[in-house]
mmCIF file of C-alpha atoms and ligand atoms in Angstrom:
data_model
loop_
_atom_site.group_PDB
_atom_site.id
_atom_site.type_symbol
_atom_site.label_atom_id
_atom_site.label_comp_id
_atom_site.label_asym_id
_atom_site.label_seq_id
_atom_site.Cartn_x
_atom_site.Cartn_y
_atom_site.Cartn_z
ATOM 1 C CA MET R 1 -86.234 54.801 -31.418
ATOM 2 C CA SER R 2 -83.040 54.405 -29.816
ATOM 3 C CA ASN R 3 -81.028 57.686 -30.314
ATOM 4 C CA LYS R 4 -78.005 56.216 -31.969
ATOM 5 C CA ASN R 5 -76.462 55.684 -34.957
ATOM 6 C CA VAL R 6 -73.905 52.113 -36.780
ATOM 7 C CA GLN R 7 -71.718 53.705 -39.348
ATOM 8 C CA VAL R 8 -68.988 51.294 -40.827
ATOM 9 C CA THR R 9 -65.814 53.484 -41.581
ATOM 10 C CA LEU R 10 -62.882 52.768 -43.089
ATOM 11 C CA ALA R 11 -59.801 52.275 -40.243
ATOM 12 C CA ASN R 12 -56.738 50.532 -43.000
ATOM 13 C CA ARG R 13 -56.398 50.813 -47.099
ATOM 14 C CA PRO R 14 -55.738 47.286 -47.726
ATOM 15 C CA THR R 15 -53.273 46.350 -50.176
ATOM 16 C CA GLY R 16 -54.204 43.457 -52.246
ATOM 17 C CA TRP R 17 -57.138 41.610 -50.813
ATOM 18 C CA VAL R 18 -59.275 43.474 -48.330
ATOM 19 C CA GLN R 19 -60.232 41.905 -45.463
ATOM 20 C CA GLN R 20 -62.788 43.006 -42.691
ATOM 21 C CA SER R 21 -60.158 44.090 -40.455
ATOM 22 C CA ASP R 22 -60.326 46.698 -43.207
ATOM 23 C CA PHE R 23 -63.332 49.022 -41.606
ATOM 24 C CA LYS R 24 -64.654 49.503 -38.107
ATOM 25 C CA ILE R 25 -68.081 49.676 -36.231
ATOM 26 C CA VAL R 26 -68.548 52.283 -34.085
ATOM 27 C CA GLU R 27 -71.403 54.539 -32.976
ATOM 28 C CA THR R 28 -72.399 58.093 -33.158
ATOM 29 C CA ASP R 29 -75.602 59.697 -31.725
ATOM 30 C CA ILE R 30 -78.258 60.125 -35.093
ATOM 31 C CA PRO R 31 -77.992 63.816 -36.201
ATOM 32 C CA LYS R 32 -80.965 65.701 -35.277
ATOM 33 C CA PRO R 33 -81.884 68.004 -38.986
ATOM 34 C CA GLY R 34 -81.093 71.731 -39.330
ATOM 35 C CA ALA R 35 -83.130 75.006 -40.897
ATOM 36 C CA GLY R 36 -83.930 73.653 -44.292
ATOM 37 C CA GLN R 37 -82.864 69.602 -43.755
ATOM 38 C CA VAL R 38 -84.048 66.298 -43.655
ATOM 39 C CA LEU R 39 -83.257 62.972 -41.605
ATOM 40 C CA VAL R 40 -83.485 59.672 -42.980
ATOM 41 C CA LYS R 41 -83.597 56.228 -41.848
ATOM 42 C CA ASN R 42 -81.839 54.190 -44.638
ATOM 43 C CA LEU R 43 -83.698 50.808 -44.458
ATOM 44 C CA TRP R 44 -81.401 49.537 -47.893
ATOM 45 C CA LEU R 45 -77.192 49.828 -48.227
ATOM 46 C CA SER R 46 -75.887 49.053 -51.638
ATOM 47 C CA LEU R 47 -72.939 47.104 -51.772
ATOM 48 C CA ASP R 48 -70.643 47.826 -55.143
ATOM 49 C CA PRO R 49 -67.472 46.679 -56.659
ATOM 50 C CA TYR R 50 -66.366 50.736 -57.206
ATOM 51 C CA MET R 51 -66.101 50.558 -53.276
ATOM 52 C CA ARG R 52 -62.704 49.121 -53.581
ATOM 53 C CA GLY R 53 -61.187 50.947 -55.607
ATOM 54 C CA ARG R 54 -62.385 54.525 -52.722
ATOM 55 C CA MET R 55 -60.840 52.332 -50.222
ATOM 56 C CA ASN R 56 -57.362 53.163 -52.184
ATOM 57 C CA ALA R 57 -55.010 56.247 -51.518
ATOM 58 C CA GLY R 58 -54.992 56.976 -55.528
ATOM 59 C CA PRO R 59 -56.067 58.858 -58.251
ATOM 60 C CA SER R 60 -59.580 57.413 -59.590
ATOM 61 C CA TYR R 61 -63.063 59.462 -60.936
ATOM 62 C CA ALA R 62 -63.402 59.957 -57.564
ATOM 63 C CA ALA R 63 -62.277 60.947 -54.014
ATOM 64 C CA ASN R 64 -60.998 58.236 -52.188
ATOM 65 C CA VAL R 65 -62.772 57.744 -48.016
ATOM 66 C CA GLY R 66 -60.335 58.561 -46.082
ATOM 67 C CA ILE R 67 -59.320 56.707 -43.301
ATOM 68 C CA GLY R 68 -61.541 56.856 -40.221
ATOM 69 C CA ASP R 69 -64.324 58.651 -42.767
ATOM 70 C CA VAL R 70 -67.463 56.064 -43.510
ATOM 71 C CA MET R 71 -67.806 54.047 -46.223
ATOM 72 C CA VAL R 72 -69.512 55.325 -48.973
ATOM 73 C CA ALA R 73 -72.714 54.281 -50.926
ATOM 74 C CA GLY R 74 -75.760 54.540 -51.827
ATOM 75 C CA THR R 75 -79.087 54.274 -49.756
ATOM 76 C CA ALA R 76 -83.072 54.046 -49.704
ATOM 77 C CA GLY R 77 -84.947 54.698 -46.813
ATOM 78 C CA GLU R 78 -87.209 56.875 -45.902
ATOM 79 C CA VAL R 79 -88.057 60.538 -44.780
ATOM 80 C CA VAL R 80 -88.817 60.072 -40.027
ATOM 81 C CA GLU R 81 -88.193 63.956 -39.942
ATOM 82 C CA SER R 82 -88.199 66.778 -41.517
ATOM 83 C CA ASN R 83 -87.748 70.935 -42.270
ATOM 84 C CA ASN R 84 -87.218 70.857 -45.719
ATOM 85 C CA PRO R 85 -90.844 71.135 -47.733
ATOM 86 C CA ALA R 86 -90.521 69.802 -50.529
ATOM 87 C CA PHE R 87 -89.839 66.103 -47.730
ATOM 88 C CA LYS R 88 -92.203 64.933 -45.800
ATOM 89 C CA PRO R 89 -92.257 62.102 -42.776
ATOM 90 C CA GLY R 90 -92.481 58.342 -44.940
ATOM 91 C CA ASP R 91 -91.374 59.644 -48.227
ATOM 92 C CA ALA R 92 -89.326 56.450 -50.275
ATOM 93 C CA VAL R 93 -86.327 58.000 -51.090
ATOM 94 C CA VAL R 94 -82.641 57.473 -52.875
ATOM 95 C CA GLY R 95 -79.904 59.117 -51.296
ATOM 96 C CA TYR R 96 -76.419 58.565 -50.746
ATOM 97 C CA PHE R 97 -75.362 58.518 -47.020
ATOM 98 C CA GLY R 98 -72.597 55.603 -47.313
ATOM 99 C CA TRP R 99 -72.724 52.730 -45.072
ATOM 100 C CA GLN R 100 -74.521 54.121 -41.636
ATOM 101 C CA GLN R 101 -78.889 53.882 -39.929
ATOM 102 C CA TYR R 102 -79.186 57.590 -40.825
ATOM 103 C CA GLY R 103 -78.718 60.401 -42.853
ATOM 104 C CA VAL R 104 -79.438 64.308 -43.661
ATOM 105 C CA SER R 105 -78.997 65.689 -45.885
ATOM 106 C CA ARG R 106 -80.064 68.985 -47.488
ATOM 107 C CA GLY R 107 -82.345 66.883 -50.024
ATOM 108 C CA ALA R 108 -80.536 68.025 -53.531
ATOM 109 C CA GLU R 109 -78.875 65.148 -54.101
ATOM 110 C CA LEU R 110 -81.996 62.426 -52.550
ATOM 111 C CA GLN R 111 -84.484 61.474 -55.116
ATOM 112 C CA LYS R 112 -88.178 60.655 -54.199
ATOM 113 C CA VAL R 113 -89.086 56.709 -55.176
ATOM 114 C CA ASP R 114 -92.549 55.450 -55.076
ATOM 115 C CA ALA R 115 -91.969 52.516 -53.646
ATOM 116 C CA LYS R 116 -95.798 50.774 -54.153
ATOM 117 C CA ALA R 117 -94.862 51.125 -58.163
ATOM 118 C CA VAL R 118 -91.411 48.388 -57.815
ATOM 119 C CA PRO R 119 -90.326 46.941 -54.017
ATOM 120 C CA LEU R 120 -87.916 50.178 -52.503
ATOM 121 C CA SER R 121 -84.775 47.740 -53.118
ATOM 122 C CA ALA R 122 -85.423 48.022 -56.625
ATOM 123 C CA TYR R 123 -84.272 51.245 -56.541
ATOM 124 C CA LEU R 124 -80.304 49.591 -55.646
ATOM 125 C CA GLY R 125 -80.591 47.477 -57.772
ATOM 126 C CA ALA R 126 -82.261 46.722 -61.987
ATOM 127 C CA VAL R 127 -84.974 50.274 -61.797
ATOM 128 C CA GLY R 128 -81.021 51.740 -59.698
ATOM 129 C CA MET R 129 -77.414 52.441 -61.021
ATOM 130 C CA PRO R 130 -76.889 48.840 -61.844
ATOM 131 C CA GLY R 131 -79.328 49.387 -64.063
ATOM 132 C CA LEU R 132 -78.675 52.126 -65.561
ATOM 133 C CA THR R 133 -75.382 51.016 -65.503
ATOM 134 C CA ALA R 134 -76.387 48.390 -67.953
ATOM 135 C CA TRP R 135 -79.372 50.004 -69.848
ATOM 136 C CA TRP R 136 -77.021 52.730 -71.109
ATOM 137 C CA GLY R 137 -73.826 50.837 -71.255
ATOM 138 C CA LEU R 138 -74.918 48.300 -73.154
ATOM 139 C CA LEU R 139 -77.145 50.553 -75.329
ATOM 140 C CA ASP R 140 -75.625 53.621 -76.334
ATOM 141 C CA ILE R 141 -72.309 51.910 -76.648
ATOM 142 C CA GLY R 142 -73.007 48.712 -77.447
ATOM 143 C CA ALA R 143 -75.255 49.848 -79.434
ATOM 144 C CA PRO R 144 -77.079 45.934 -80.268
ATOM 145 C CA LYS R 145 -78.648 45.150 -84.076
ATOM 146 C CA ALA R 146 -81.027 42.469 -84.080
ATOM 147 C CA GLY R 147 -79.863 38.987 -84.810
ATOM 148 C CA GLU R 148 -75.623 39.848 -82.958
ATOM 149 C CA THR R 149 -74.295 38.502 -80.321
ATOM 150 C CA VAL R 150 -73.714 39.518 -77.466
ATOM 151 C CA VAL R 151 -71.486 37.743 -74.326
ATOM 152 C CA VAL R 152 -71.340 38.982 -71.229
ATOM 153 C CA SER R 153 -69.138 37.939 -68.789
ATOM 154 C CA ALA R 154 -70.603 38.347 -64.736
ATOM 155 C CA ALA R 155 -74.047 36.974 -65.833
ATOM 156 C CA ALA R 156 -75.583 36.337 -62.042
ATOM 157 C CA GLY R 157 -74.474 40.178 -61.212
ATOM 158 C CA ALA R 158 -75.952 43.110 -60.596
ATOM 159 C CA VAL R 159 -75.613 44.301 -63.655
ATOM 160 C CA GLY R 160 -74.571 41.580 -65.958
ATOM 161 C CA SER R 161 -78.329 39.554 -65.873
ATOM 162 C CA ILE R 162 -79.687 43.534 -66.409
ATOM 163 C CA VAL R 163 -77.548 43.674 -69.886
ATOM 164 C CA GLY R 164 -78.615 40.101 -70.875
ATOM 165 C CA GLN R 165 -82.054 40.425 -70.625
ATOM 166 C CA ILE R 166 -81.963 43.995 -72.611
ATOM 167 C CA ALA R 167 -79.948 42.544 -74.979
ATOM 168 C CA LYS R 168 -83.029 39.421 -76.504
ATOM 169 C CA LEU R 169 -85.077 42.152 -75.592
ATOM 170 C CA LYS R 170 -83.402 43.894 -78.245
ATOM 171 C CA GLY R 171 -83.836 40.575 -80.051
ATOM 172 C CA CYS R 172 -80.122 39.048 -79.969
ATOM 173 C CA ARG R 173 -78.996 35.655 -78.942
ATOM 174 C CA THR R 174 -77.365 36.498 -75.276
ATOM 175 C CA VAL R 175 -73.924 34.869 -74.008
ATOM 176 C CA GLY R 176 -73.776 35.068 -69.690
ATOM 177 C CA VAL R 177 -70.001 34.169 -68.931
ATOM 178 C CA ALA R 178 -70.421 33.575 -65.195
ATOM 179 C CA GLY R 179 -68.687 31.591 -61.936
ATOM 180 C CA GLY R 180 -69.290 28.191 -61.040
ATOM 181 C CA LYS R 181 -72.257 25.475 -62.684
ATOM 182 C CA ALA R 182 -74.916 27.173 -60.545
ATOM 183 C CA LYS R 183 -75.169 30.071 -61.402
ATOM 184 C CA CYS R 184 -74.728 29.152 -65.143
ATOM 185 C CA GLU R 185 -77.641 28.018 -64.828
ATOM 186 C CA LEU R 186 -79.393 30.556 -62.991
ATOM 187 C CA VAL R 187 -78.320 32.480 -66.194
ATOM 188 C CA VAL R 188 -79.668 30.657 -68.683
ATOM 189 C CA ASN R 189 -83.231 29.322 -66.816
ATOM 190 C CA GLU R 190 -83.331 32.037 -64.404
ATOM 191 C CA PHE R 191 -82.204 35.454 -66.499
ATOM 192 C CA GLY R 192 -82.901 33.891 -70.036
ATOM 193 C CA PHE R 193 -79.914 34.274 -71.575
ATOM 194 C CA ASP R 194 -78.761 31.369 -74.445
ATOM 195 C CA ALA R 195 -76.205 30.230 -73.301
ATOM 196 C CA CYS R 196 -73.850 30.676 -69.923
ATOM 197 C CA VAL R 197 -69.910 29.559 -69.778
ATOM 198 C CA ASP R 198 -68.298 28.597 -66.661
ATOM 199 C CA TYR R 199 -64.798 30.237 -66.831
ATOM 200 C CA LYS R 200 -64.455 28.297 -63.735
ATOM 201 C CA GLY R 201 -64.250 25.467 -65.575
ATOM 202 C CA GLY R 202 -61.708 24.898 -66.874
ATOM 203 C CA ASN R 203 -62.272 25.379 -70.994
ATOM 204 C CA LEU R 204 -62.868 28.945 -71.198
ATOM 205 C CA ALA R 205 -62.219 29.687 -74.562
ATOM 206 C CA LYS R 206 -63.634 26.350 -76.210
ATOM 207 C CA ASP R 207 -66.461 26.660 -74.011
ATOM 208 C CA LEU R 208 -67.321 30.517 -75.314
ATOM 209 C CA ARG R 209 -66.659 29.099 -79.248
ATOM 210 C CA ALA R 210 -69.751 26.440 -78.407
ATOM 211 C CA ALA R 211 -71.472 29.574 -77.204
ATOM 212 C CA ALA R 212 -71.201 31.622 -79.692
ATOM 213 C CA PRO R 213 -70.366 29.574 -82.440
ATOM 214 C CA LYS R 214 -70.217 33.224 -85.104
ATOM 215 C CA GLY R 215 -68.430 35.611 -82.917
ATOM 216 C CA ILE R 216 -68.858 37.667 -80.959
ATOM 217 C CA ASP R 217 -70.650 41.051 -81.832
ATOM 218 C CA ILE R 218 -70.577 42.851 -78.621
ATOM 219 C CA TYR R 219 -69.077 42.260 -75.658
ATOM 220 C CA PHE R 220 -69.522 43.999 -72.455
ATOM 221 C CA GLU R 221 -66.986 43.542 -70.524
ATOM 222 C CA ASN R 222 -67.992 42.863 -66.915
ATOM 223 C CA VAL R 223 -65.002 41.055 -65.228
ATOM 224 C CA GLY R 224 -60.943 42.160 -67.331
ATOM 225 C CA GLY R 225 -58.382 39.616 -66.768
ATOM 226 C CA ALA R 226 -58.440 36.326 -68.280
ATOM 227 C CA VAL R 227 -62.103 36.372 -69.695
ATOM 228 C CA LEU R 228 -61.507 39.019 -71.557
ATOM 229 C CA GLU R 229 -58.512 37.700 -73.041
ATOM 230 C CA ALA R 230 -59.734 34.342 -74.862
ATOM 231 C CA VAL R 231 -63.113 36.735 -76.033
ATOM 232 C CA ALA R 232 -60.526 39.124 -77.933
ATOM 233 C CA LEU R 233 -60.223 36.160 -80.164
ATOM 234 C CA GLN R 234 -63.451 35.776 -81.181
ATOM 235 C CA LEU R 235 -64.079 39.079 -81.660
ATOM 236 C CA ASN R 236 -66.514 39.674 -84.913
ATOM 237 C CA PRO R 237 -65.246 42.948 -87.212
ATOM 238 C CA PHE R 238 -66.394 46.152 -85.639
ATOM 239 C CA ALA R 239 -67.465 44.852 -82.122
ATOM 240 C CA ARG R 240 -68.153 47.103 -79.424
ATOM 241 C CA ILE R 241 -66.714 46.542 -76.149
ATOM 242 C CA PRO R 242 -68.301 48.833 -73.534
ATOM 243 C CA LEU R 243 -65.619 49.070 -70.510
ATOM 244 C CA CYS R 244 -67.550 48.568 -67.769
ATOM 245 C CA GLY R 245 -65.812 46.876 -64.918
ATOM 246 C CA LEU R 246 -62.366 44.746 -64.512
ATOM 247 C CA ILE R 247 -63.669 44.059 -60.871
ATOM 248 C CA SER R 248 -60.527 40.656 -61.922
ATOM 249 C CA GLN R 249 -58.409 43.106 -60.902
ATOM 250 C CA TYR R 250 -59.647 45.365 -57.999
ATOM 251 C CA ASN R 251 -57.519 43.218 -55.756
ATOM 252 C CA GLU R 252 -54.695 42.713 -57.000
ATOM 253 C CA PRO R 253 -51.458 44.928 -57.117
ATOM 254 C CA ARG R 254 -50.642 44.799 -60.074
ATOM 255 C CA PRO R 255 -53.908 44.952 -62.573
ATOM 256 C CA LYS R 256 -52.607 43.227 -65.778
ATOM 257 C CA GLY R 257 -53.441 44.921 -68.849
ATOM 258 C CA LEU R 258 -54.251 42.986 -72.412
ATOM 259 C CA ASP R 259 -51.796 40.748 -73.911
ATOM 260 C CA ASN R 260 -53.807 39.804 -77.451
ATOM 261 C CA LEU R 261 -54.837 44.522 -78.164
ATOM 262 C CA VAL R 262 -53.573 43.360 -81.647
ATOM 263 C CA MET R 263 -57.310 41.542 -82.139
ATOM 264 C CA LEU R 264 -58.947 44.967 -81.484
ATOM 265 C CA LEU R 265 -56.962 46.600 -84.348
ATOM 266 C CA ILE R 266 -57.184 44.181 -86.764
ATOM 267 C CA ASN R 267 -60.710 43.562 -86.475
ATOM 268 C CA ARG R 268 -61.357 47.646 -86.116
ATOM 269 C CA VAL R 269 -63.505 46.962 -81.916
ATOM 270 C CA LYS R 270 -64.851 49.820 -81.223
ATOM 271 C CA LEU R 271 -62.867 50.129 -76.868
ATOM 272 C CA GLN R 272 -65.056 52.812 -74.569
ATOM 273 C CA GLY R 273 -65.164 53.393 -71.095
ATOM 274 C CA PHE R 274 -67.894 54.544 -69.205
ATOM 275 C CA ILE R 275 -69.233 55.619 -65.847
ATOM 276 C CA VAL R 276 -72.601 55.666 -65.123
ATOM 277 C CA SER R 277 -72.547 59.007 -64.072
ATOM 278 C CA ASP R 278 -72.481 60.281 -66.846
ATOM 279 C CA TYR R 279 -75.597 60.462 -67.725
ATOM 280 C CA ALA R 280 -77.054 61.482 -64.923
ATOM 281 C CA SER R 281 -78.721 64.313 -67.067
ATOM 282 C CA ARG R 282 -80.740 61.609 -68.253
ATOM 283 C CA SER R 283 -81.201 58.766 -66.568
ATOM 284 C CA SER R 284 -85.129 59.669 -66.516
ATOM 285 C CA GLN R 285 -85.223 57.381 -69.456
ATOM 286 C CA ALA R 286 -83.768 54.919 -68.237
ATOM 287 C CA VAL R 287 -85.558 54.007 -64.727
ATOM 288 C CA ALA R 288 -88.630 54.768 -66.869
ATOM 289 C CA GLU R 289 -87.950 52.193 -69.062
ATOM 290 C CA LEU R 290 -86.324 49.654 -66.360
ATOM 291 C CA ALA R 291 -89.156 50.616 -63.821
ATOM 292 C CA GLY R 292 -91.918 49.096 -66.867
ATOM 293 C CA TRP R 293 -89.746 46.477 -67.959
ATOM 294 C CA VAL R 294 -89.331 45.358 -64.550
ATOM 295 C CA ARG R 295 -93.549 45.555 -63.565
ATOM 296 C CA GLU R 296 -94.045 43.411 -66.810
ATOM 297 C CA GLY R 297 -92.188 40.790 -65.843
ATOM 298 C CA LYS R 298 -89.802 41.577 -69.138
ATOM 299 C CA ILE R 299 -86.537 41.591 -66.299
ATOM 300 C CA LYS R 300 -86.203 39.621 -63.697
ATOM 301 C CA TYR R 301 -83.436 40.164 -61.008
ATOM 302 C CA ARG R 302 -82.659 38.665 -57.457
ATOM 303 C CA GLU R 303 -80.985 40.157 -54.899
ATOM 304 C CA THR R 304 -78.923 38.356 -52.072
ATOM 305 C CA ILE R 305 -79.628 40.317 -48.617
ATOM 306 C CA ALA R 306 -76.998 41.022 -46.221
ATOM 307 C CA ASN R 307 -79.236 41.009 -42.957
ATOM 308 C CA GLY R 308 -77.770 44.422 -40.747
ATOM 309 C CA ILE R 309 -75.036 46.731 -40.111
ATOM 310 C CA GLU R 310 -72.188 45.371 -38.444
ATOM 311 C CA ASP R 311 -72.644 42.441 -41.175
ATOM 312 C CA ALA R 312 -71.868 44.594 -44.665
ATOM 313 C CA PRO R 313 -67.976 44.290 -44.483
ATOM 314 C CA ARG R 314 -68.124 40.607 -44.652
ATOM 315 C CA ALA R 315 -71.092 40.603 -47.232
ATOM 316 C CA PHE R 316 -68.801 43.226 -49.319
ATOM 317 C CA ILE R 317 -66.009 41.428 -49.269
ATOM 318 C CA GLY R 318 -68.137 38.215 -50.510
ATOM 319 C CA MET R 319 -69.523 40.258 -52.774
ATOM 320 C CA LEU R 320 -65.517 40.963 -54.459
ATOM 321 C CA LYS R 321 -65.385 37.210 -54.667
ATOM 322 C CA GLY R 322 -68.637 35.704 -56.490
ATOM 323 C CA GLU R 323 -71.189 34.819 -53.700
ATOM 324 C CA ASN R 324 -73.995 36.836 -54.139
ATOM 325 C CA ILE R 325 -76.447 36.452 -57.100
ATOM 326 C CA GLY R 326 -77.895 39.921 -58.190
ATOM 327 C CA LYS R 327 -77.534 42.334 -56.627
ATOM 328 C CA GLN R 328 -75.919 42.203 -52.825
ATOM 329 C CA LEU R 329 -77.861 44.234 -50.771
ATOM 330 C CA VAL R 330 -77.968 45.163 -47.213
ATOM 331 C CA LYS R 331 -80.855 44.739 -44.877
ATOM 332 C CA LEU R 332 -80.475 47.861 -41.873
ATOM 333 C CA PHE R 333 -83.541 47.117 -40.276
HETATM 334 N N1 LIG D 1 -68.691 51.241 -65.024
HETATM 335 C C1 LIG D 1 -69.985 52.192 -64.547
HETATM 336 O O1 LIG D 1 -70.127 52.971 -64.174
HETATM 337 C C2 LIG D 1 -70.389 50.993 -63.267
HETATM 338 C C3 LIG D 1 -71.525 51.322 -61.990
HETATM 339 C C4 LIG D 1 -71.623 49.652 -62.062
HETATM 340 C C5 LIG D 1 -70.360 48.740 -61.257
HETATM 341 N N2 LIG D 1 -69.818 48.522 -62.436
HETATM 342 C C6 LIG D 1 -69.064 47.805 -62.391
HETATM 343 O O2 LIG D 1 -69.892 46.512 -63.056
HETATM 344 C C7 LIG D 1 -69.107 45.510 -62.971
HETATM 345 C C8 LIG D 1 -70.217 44.471 -62.239
HETATM 346 O O3 LIG D 1 -70.361 45.344 -61.288
HETATM 347 P P1 LIG D 1 -72.098 44.393 -60.136
HETATM 348 O O4 LIG D 1 -72.292 46.297 -59.127
HETATM 349 O O5 LIG D 1 -72.817 44.136 -60.838
HETATM 350 O O6 LIG D 1 -71.780 43.579 -59.632
HETATM 351 P P2 LIG D 1 -71.317 42.168 -59.437
HETATM 352 O O7 LIG D 1 -71.292 41.153 -60.647
HETATM 353 O O8 LIG D 1 -73.108 42.174 -58.566
HETATM 354 O O9 LIG D 1 -70.631 41.265 -58.042
HETATM 355 C C9 LIG D 1 -69.030 41.053 -58.718
HETATM 356 C C10 LIG D 1 -69.584 39.415 -59.442
HETATM 357 O O10 LIG D 1 -67.753 39.378 -60.449
HETATM 358 C C11 LIG D 1 -67.485 38.811 -60.098
HETATM 359 N N3 LIG D 1 -65.478 38.228 -60.500
HETATM 360 C C12 LIG D 1 -65.579 38.382 -59.008
HETATM 361 N N4 LIG D 1 -64.419 38.317 -59.161
HETATM 362 C C13 LIG D 1 -64.447 37.146 -60.453
HETATM 363 C C14 LIG D 1 -63.607 37.401 -61.249
HETATM 364 N N5 LIG D 1 -62.017 37.299 -61.112
HETATM 365 N N6 LIG D 1 -63.248 36.941 -62.682
HETATM 366 C C15 LIG D 1 -64.378 37.326 -62.831
HETATM 367 N N7 LIG D 1 -66.135 37.811 -62.573
HETATM 368 C C16 LIG D 1 -65.283 37.826 -61.227
HETATM 369 C C17 LIG D 1 -68.796 37.571 -59.440
HETATM 370 O O11 LIG D 1 -69.007 37.039 -60.223
HETATM 371 P P3 LIG D 1 -68.844 35.356 -60.528
HETATM 372 O O12 LIG D 1 -69.296 33.837 -59.374
HETATM 373 O O13 LIG D 1 -69.427 34.586 -61.692
HETATM 374 O O14 LIG D 1 -67.197 35.152 -60.173
HETATM 375 C C18 LIG D 1 -69.263 37.959 -58.057
HETATM 376 O O15 LIG D 1 -70.422 38.311 -58.471
HETATM 377 C C19 LIG D 1 -67.822 45.587 -62.002
HETATM 378 O O16 LIG D 1 -66.902 45.564 -62.298
HETATM 379 C C20 LIG D 1 -68.504 47.095 -60.987
HETATM 380 O O17 LIG D 1 -67.314 47.601 -60.875
HETATM 381 C C21 LIG D 1 -69.422 49.852 -63.495
#
């Protein structure tokens, strides 16, 4: 084993679109685990939209990344050395080591996982944070009832693809919104949505009306901007909006609000923002159900995989621009 640990650090705080030059690739020595610590070799790195917010200086729900610090991220890997009786070499673990190949931990924030039940990488996707986000946002805030129409934006992505499949399992009509014909075909043919609207196709409002002829009961919001504006005009009375993300605004120096907010008043719509970590203490129930659905083939997932830590900045920017299908990962070894 090489004794080097390659990391990606934050070099600049971007204004507007993030650039590759906002990151720096650095090499350090592999850390030595101290008393009670374990050394983990990270095999998979998760790239997620929230990381764009952590690159900013302003306040958010979590601390930002300092200039020169390793970028934050969820990771999945294996224990290679252990001075902690709770772990042994070879254990598969999910951690939060950031954009780097190795990390040491006292173990408290490490989660041992069964990589035989589902592949290790799925613990960063369908059975991990994005799957939990879909599960809690839809079921707890959206509260779907059979026969209702559920619209999901970023429907070909890590969270959206799972939301639509859970909604279908609950007996709903499911309509995805995604960028481009190819993604929309995948949303219907692979993820089993009833319909998908290409928001880049030029007829968003009309296509949405055709795909959801009885109006929209739940809008699982991942993007904001023009899609939210169009959906707001087609919401049914007492519709619910789990506000999960606003990716269309993350690189905008002046993020846009909702012009037709009055539609939420007229229709007595419930809109609730949430952060998946709010549900951390109750996650085992959701993980067990998601893992079961994946094993039984009731939920399908896709991964877009970049190769090597050095490719993480390019893959991250690509994901923000919609180049990914399903979960964006980096295979580190
Ligand atoms: N609240 C929480 O706890 C929580 C947890 C996880 C994720 N999230 C949020 O959930 C959303 C989806 O995250 P994810 O990890 O599943 O990412 P993802 O959907 O796998 O990837 C991001 C996708 O966003 C779409 N997109 C980018 N710019 C867009 C625009 N201007 N308009 C419409 N769509 C755009 C792209 O798909 P197209 O090609 O279709 O444009 C891209 O593939 C994000 O907003 C994220 O911040 C929230």
